[in-house]
XYZ file of C-alpha atoms in Angstrom:
409
model
C 106.144 77.595 148.939
C 103.493 80.303 148.748
C 103.023 82.843 151.514
C 99.846 84.879 151.253
C 100.269 88.088 153.216
C 96.862 89.592 152.499
C 93.833 89.187 150.252
C 91.246 91.902 149.607
C 87.921 92.397 147.905
C 87.934 95.840 146.289
C 84.530 97.331 145.509
C 83.566 100.597 143.792
C 83.803 103.676 146.019
C 80.562 105.076 144.572
C 77.188 103.489 143.835
C 77.092 101.665 140.510
C 74.088 100.818 138.318
C 72.195 97.833 139.680
C 70.893 96.725 136.283
C 72.800 93.921 134.544
C 75.090 94.971 131.710
C 73.817 93.709 128.360
C 76.436 91.614 126.567
C 76.819 91.906 122.823
C 77.367 88.883 120.613
C 80.993 90.012 120.351
C 81.275 89.559 124.134
C 79.925 86.025 124.040
C 81.808 84.376 121.186
C 85.050 82.543 121.787
C 86.809 82.263 125.130
C 84.491 82.434 128.156
C 87.277 82.121 130.702
C 89.661 84.734 132.061
C 92.621 86.043 130.073
C 95.790 86.232 132.162
C 98.454 88.874 131.601
C 101.633 89.762 133.478
C 103.310 93.132 133.914
C 106.854 92.854 135.308
C 108.815 95.788 136.756
C 112.421 96.319 137.755
C 113.196 97.370 141.286
C 114.248 100.996 141.712
C 115.748 102.889 144.666
C 113.040 104.007 147.091
C 110.508 101.883 145.239
C 107.552 101.597 147.589
C 104.328 99.703 147.079
C 101.360 101.526 148.564
C 98.720 98.834 148.759
C 96.090 101.226 150.118
C 96.626 103.617 147.211
C 96.338 100.743 144.733
C 93.117 99.582 146.377
C 91.616 103.060 146.616
C 92.481 103.962 143.034
C 91.077 100.659 141.799
C 87.836 101.336 143.654
C 87.475 104.611 141.714
C 87.537 102.949 138.306
C 85.840 99.630 139.115
C 82.456 98.518 137.897
C 81.652 95.493 140.001
C 84.778 93.398 140.162
C 86.323 91.489 143.016
C 90.139 91.707 142.795
C 92.452 89.839 145.113
C 95.900 91.279 145.810
C 98.462 88.782 147.053
C 101.942 89.795 148.332
C 105.003 87.624 147.951
C 104.119 84.521 146.105
C 105.993 82.754 143.406
C 102.949 82.277 141.211
C 102.441 85.417 139.184
C 98.856 85.045 138.009
C 95.753 84.814 140.200
C 93.897 81.522 140.042
C 90.229 81.445 139.117
C 87.962 78.854 140.728
C 85.622 77.814 137.923
C 83.750 75.462 140.234
C 82.100 78.458 141.893
C 78.615 79.512 140.761
C 78.877 81.918 137.846
C 77.261 84.742 139.825
C 80.031 84.464 142.434
C 82.890 84.309 139.955
C 85.055 87.452 139.962
C 85.162 89.313 136.671
C 88.649 90.567 137.417
C 91.422 89.432 139.728
C 94.732 91.154 140.417
C 97.813 89.708 142.075
C 100.831 91.703 143.194
C 104.041 89.692 143.521
C 107.336 90.857 145.043
C 110.378 88.928 143.852
C 112.850 87.558 146.364
C 115.852 89.772 146.986
C 113.965 92.921 146.067
C 114.857 92.556 142.379
C 111.455 93.588 141.114
C 107.761 92.919 141.189
C 104.939 91.799 138.942
C 101.257 92.472 138.555
C 99.221 89.538 137.304
C 95.761 90.341 135.964
C 92.925 87.960 135.140
C 90.100 89.583 133.187
C 86.924 87.743 132.247
C 87.025 87.709 128.451
C 83.283 88.354 128.059
C 83.954 91.582 129.999
C 86.746 93.012 127.850
C 88.947 92.517 124.824
C 92.643 93.388 124.716
C 92.078 97.047 123.889
C 89.566 97.552 126.715
C 91.727 95.687 129.237
C 94.772 97.771 128.328
C 92.735 100.975 128.561
C 91.478 99.985 132.032
C 94.897 99.017 133.425
C 96.558 102.188 132.109
C 93.872 104.389 133.709
C 94.187 102.519 136.985
C 97.956 103.126 136.861
C 97.281 106.827 136.264
C 95.123 107.001 139.388
C 97.794 105.191 141.418
C 100.277 107.884 140.317
C 97.962 110.462 141.881
C 96.588 111.871 138.633
C 92.929 112.468 137.823
C 91.044 110.933 134.943
C 89.546 113.060 132.210
C 85.846 112.449 131.442
C 86.689 110.476 128.296
C 89.074 108.237 130.273
C 86.274 106.672 132.325
C 85.223 103.309 130.835
C 82.192 103.658 128.545
C 79.733 100.931 129.541
C 76.841 101.104 127.086
C 77.297 97.980 124.987
C 73.963 98.395 123.240
C 75.906 100.360 120.623
C 76.606 96.900 119.198
C 72.943 95.909 119.171
C 72.219 96.011 115.457
C 68.810 95.379 113.909
C 68.856 91.761 112.792
C 69.019 91.507 109.010
C 66.690 89.033 107.340
C 69.778 87.374 105.892
C 73.538 88.045 105.945
C 74.475 91.104 103.866
C 77.766 89.574 102.733
C 79.267 86.132 102.311
C 80.769 84.939 105.576
C 83.299 82.182 106.238
C 82.129 79.147 108.143
C 82.493 79.600 111.907
C 81.693 76.096 113.082
C 83.395 75.531 116.471
C 85.591 72.488 117.048
C 84.812 69.862 119.648
C 87.677 69.266 122.059
C 89.522 66.009 121.465
C 90.025 63.416 124.215
C 93.439 63.635 125.871
C 94.728 60.419 124.285
C 93.911 61.715 120.800
C 95.164 65.217 121.512
C 98.532 63.887 122.740
C 99.940 63.753 119.207
C 99.003 67.431 118.864
C 100.586 68.483 122.158
C 101.352 72.202 122.263
C 104.340 74.038 123.749
C 105.065 77.760 123.972
C 108.165 79.751 123.080
C 108.961 83.472 123.159
C 110.730 84.760 120.050
C 112.089 88.212 119.260
C 112.455 90.027 115.969
C 114.643 93.120 116.104
C 113.656 96.251 114.214
C 116.226 95.412 111.521
C 114.817 91.888 111.162
C 111.289 93.275 110.856
C 112.486 95.639 108.122
C 114.092 92.699 106.302
C 110.779 90.856 106.382
C 108.891 93.895 105.098
C 111.438 94.301 102.301
C 111.161 90.613 101.453
C 107.353 90.793 101.394
C 107.512 93.757 99.025
C 110.090 92.331 96.598
C 107.413 91.622 94.031
C 106.313 94.714 92.077
C 102.930 95.981 93.230
C 100.195 97.676 91.277
C 100.253 101.450 91.078
C 98.523 103.050 94.051
C 98.695 99.898 96.176
C 100.448 100.462 99.495
C 103.386 98.260 100.493
C 102.750 95.338 102.830
C 102.762 96.420 106.459
C 104.740 95.154 109.418
C 101.718 93.141 110.567
C 101.184 91.552 107.155
C 104.868 90.681 106.707
C 105.338 89.216 110.212
C 102.090 87.246 110.025
C 103.033 85.791 106.635
C 106.473 84.878 108.004
C 104.948 83.014 110.965
C 102.554 81.212 108.634
C 105.349 80.273 106.244
C 107.636 78.965 109.014
C 104.835 76.814 110.431
C 104.148 75.389 106.959
C 107.870 74.703 106.468
C 107.991 72.836 109.782
C 105.023 70.661 108.788
C 106.564 69.939 105.383
C 109.972 69.097 106.868
C 108.341 66.714 109.322
C 106.200 64.978 106.693
C 106.764 65.790 103.042
C 103.230 64.741 102.067
C 101.760 67.690 104.007
C 101.688 69.992 100.966
C 98.066 69.215 100.143
C 96.846 70.071 103.649
C 94.542 73.114 103.811
C 95.751 75.990 105.974
C 94.293 79.310 107.093
C 95.113 82.088 109.533
C 92.281 83.338 111.728
C 92.385 86.556 113.740
C 90.144 89.221 115.222
C 89.903 92.775 113.936
C 89.153 95.707 116.241
C 85.926 97.201 114.903
C 85.800 100.369 117.030
C 86.798 102.622 114.139
C 85.070 100.522 111.460
C 81.523 101.215 112.606
C 79.358 104.135 111.506
C 79.478 106.076 113.749
C 82.673 104.760 115.382
C 82.555 103.490 118.955
C 83.966 105.778 121.672
C 87.675 105.201 122.190
C 86.922 104.357 125.844
C 84.341 101.686 124.925
C 84.599 99.016 127.611
C 83.791 95.612 126.177
C 84.594 93.338 123.267
C 84.529 95.087 119.919
C 85.937 92.426 117.631
C 85.037 90.682 114.409
C 86.682 87.390 113.526
C 88.084 87.015 110.047
C 89.961 84.286 108.210
C 92.289 84.177 105.244
C 91.064 82.801 101.902
C 91.577 79.062 101.577
C 94.913 77.724 100.381
C 97.240 74.785 101.052
C 100.596 74.308 102.753
C 102.064 73.820 99.289
C 100.670 77.185 98.159
C 102.379 78.952 101.053
C 105.710 77.221 100.390
C 105.789 77.544 96.592
C 105.033 81.258 96.559
C 106.972 84.280 97.867
C 106.310 85.886 101.256
C 103.980 88.357 99.568
C 101.516 85.531 98.845
C 100.720 85.003 102.511
C 100.862 88.758 103.179
C 98.180 89.312 100.552
C 96.024 86.588 102.110
C 96.327 88.385 105.456
C 95.418 91.694 103.805
C 92.406 90.140 102.097
C 91.132 88.930 105.473
C 91.500 92.413 106.975
C 89.873 94.171 104.025
C 86.924 91.788 104.222
C 85.903 93.356 107.555
C 83.614 96.083 106.279
C 80.653 97.607 108.105
C 78.341 95.176 106.289
C 80.597 92.258 107.224
C 80.512 93.298 110.902
C 76.712 93.503 110.997
C 76.329 90.141 109.288
C 79.064 88.538 111.376
C 77.593 89.571 114.725
C 74.103 88.528 113.652
C 75.009 84.925 112.816
C 78.233 84.013 114.635
C 76.551 83.212 117.966
C 75.277 79.850 116.787
C 73.576 77.068 118.713
C 76.841 75.276 119.520
C 78.286 78.395 121.135
C 75.035 78.945 123.057
C 75.266 75.356 124.306
C 78.876 76.010 125.285
C 77.872 79.123 127.247
C 75.212 77.164 129.133
C 77.654 74.326 129.848
C 80.391 76.655 131.011
C 78.235 78.624 133.419
C 76.590 75.483 134.765
C 79.999 74.169 135.829
C 80.643 71.720 132.970
C 83.566 73.705 131.542
C 84.283 74.313 127.872
C 82.870 71.753 125.450
C 84.050 73.338 122.205
C 87.216 74.973 120.927
C 87.908 77.874 118.619
C 86.764 77.505 114.989
C 89.543 76.155 112.725
C 91.620 75.047 115.753
C 91.049 71.355 115.006
C 93.561 71.478 112.142
C 97.137 71.993 113.454
C 98.048 73.555 110.092
C 95.837 76.533 110.954
C 97.109 79.446 113.024
C 95.112 81.625 115.386
C 96.755 85.021 115.414
C 96.556 87.924 117.850
C 98.356 91.221 117.311
C 98.595 93.749 120.121
C 101.289 95.783 118.395
C 99.063 98.866 118.438
C 98.142 98.609 122.131
C 100.026 100.837 124.629
C 100.691 97.991 127.066
C 103.901 99.588 128.358
C 102.090 102.720 129.522
C 101.061 100.866 132.701
C 103.310 102.938 134.995
C 102.131 102.615 138.600
C 104.932 104.857 139.776
C 107.642 102.227 139.290
C 108.429 103.122 135.694
C 107.268 101.302 132.593
C 107.041 97.497 132.733
C 110.115 95.657 131.458
C 107.951 92.748 130.368
C 104.344 92.235 129.335
C 102.784 89.062 128.058
C 100.016 86.514 128.178
C 100.357 83.895 130.888
C 98.954 80.804 129.234
C 99.865 77.912 126.963
C 96.910 77.463 124.624
C 95.436 74.203 123.349
C 95.797 75.253 119.715
C 98.464 76.632 117.393
C 98.485 80.333 118.163
C 100.763 83.361 117.788
C 100.591 86.520 119.883
C 102.546 89.571 118.660
C 103.431 92.615 120.783
C 105.981 95.400 120.639
C 109.273 94.687 122.416
C 109.579 96.589 125.727
C 112.863 98.173 124.639
C 111.251 99.471 121.462
C 113.525 97.352 119.269
C 111.234 95.184 117.198
C 108.548 92.789 118.361
C 108.021 89.738 120.565
C 106.088 86.706 119.361
C 104.673 84.265 121.861
C 104.264 81.137 119.730
C 102.164 78.150 120.750
C 103.058 75.351 118.360
C 103.236 71.580 118.114
C 105.857 70.369 120.585
C 107.268 67.834 118.122
C 107.842 70.560 115.493
C 108.897 73.475 117.702
C 112.642 73.127 117.011
C 111.961 73.086 113.274
C 109.762 76.163 113.555
C 112.438 78.061 115.478
C 115.095 77.056 112.936
C 113.044 78.365 110.013
C 111.953 81.441 111.931
C 115.470 82.913 112.075
C 116.671 81.514 108.771
C 117.693 84.193 106.259
C 116.891 87.134 108.540
């Protein structure tokens, strides 16, 4: 049973620009819906929730959002009504939940993805928390809104070779049933992460080449475990092509770099060089780690300019029109049609646990969604010991994946 105590529309406390904000191509590719995250906090003695302070502080940092704060409900994430006209759809919603028995509370946030990426959303929430604590923002802590910094002159043709970014049409439910996805939360301790890094770097490297990083080792491990699960389920899977796709933060890769308080999407999608399930299984962990590194190194300034100039193709434009006319999504993420592919997100570098609203650091942070495709989301563990991986994988193979995930580490 849900009891809604109060619901508010919070608007900026000062006049805001009336002109529409120009959206870059980076804002318009991929997910057009809201991204839901949860911050959970433990109860502390004399823990008080000052709703007025939260509202007032939010109004100081808002652009033009319409949050809703809901007290005492069992559902942790605000619901978005996508049947509403697009101009009436809130860009951001916030829900405050108190747990029964006073054991803690949670803040659920729904951000429109065309508004922000993970880095911008984290920056915004952390500055809101700072205001709630009664502190003032420095000038460079106010969200930077000029997205025209990503408006590049269109080249006559791509400057570099780009991978194919053809979106995938969603499958009917009866066909998609065999590819049903479930989610699981897995933890790697710091010692387990070090074991993976050591394993990835067992092969001698060329002089001057840095060792494989935590991100490269963990990503290769996830990729390898997924390939093992497919092979164990059907031994003829070795020939199947497999790639890992992920987004790279381009703020520091541009010339000049974007401001650190840039408020928007600043991402370029990249994909590993082509290989097969058999390639991943017959080679050491370093093989996949190198593929991951190659995908990261491909994201040069020239790549970014070419990528943003061509990635917003006709199918994505049709999807945008369909979505905002109430038809919903008609396409999925590129490469998501093959369950052997993995869509990867790493937020290991984001300070998500700095969101202290006066109740201490959150004891849990995570995405609140089961995706339609095979996807891994990596963040730092709240206790500082290792990382957490939220894994969306084929339901029929999830037990196999988990078995291989902890094998030998």
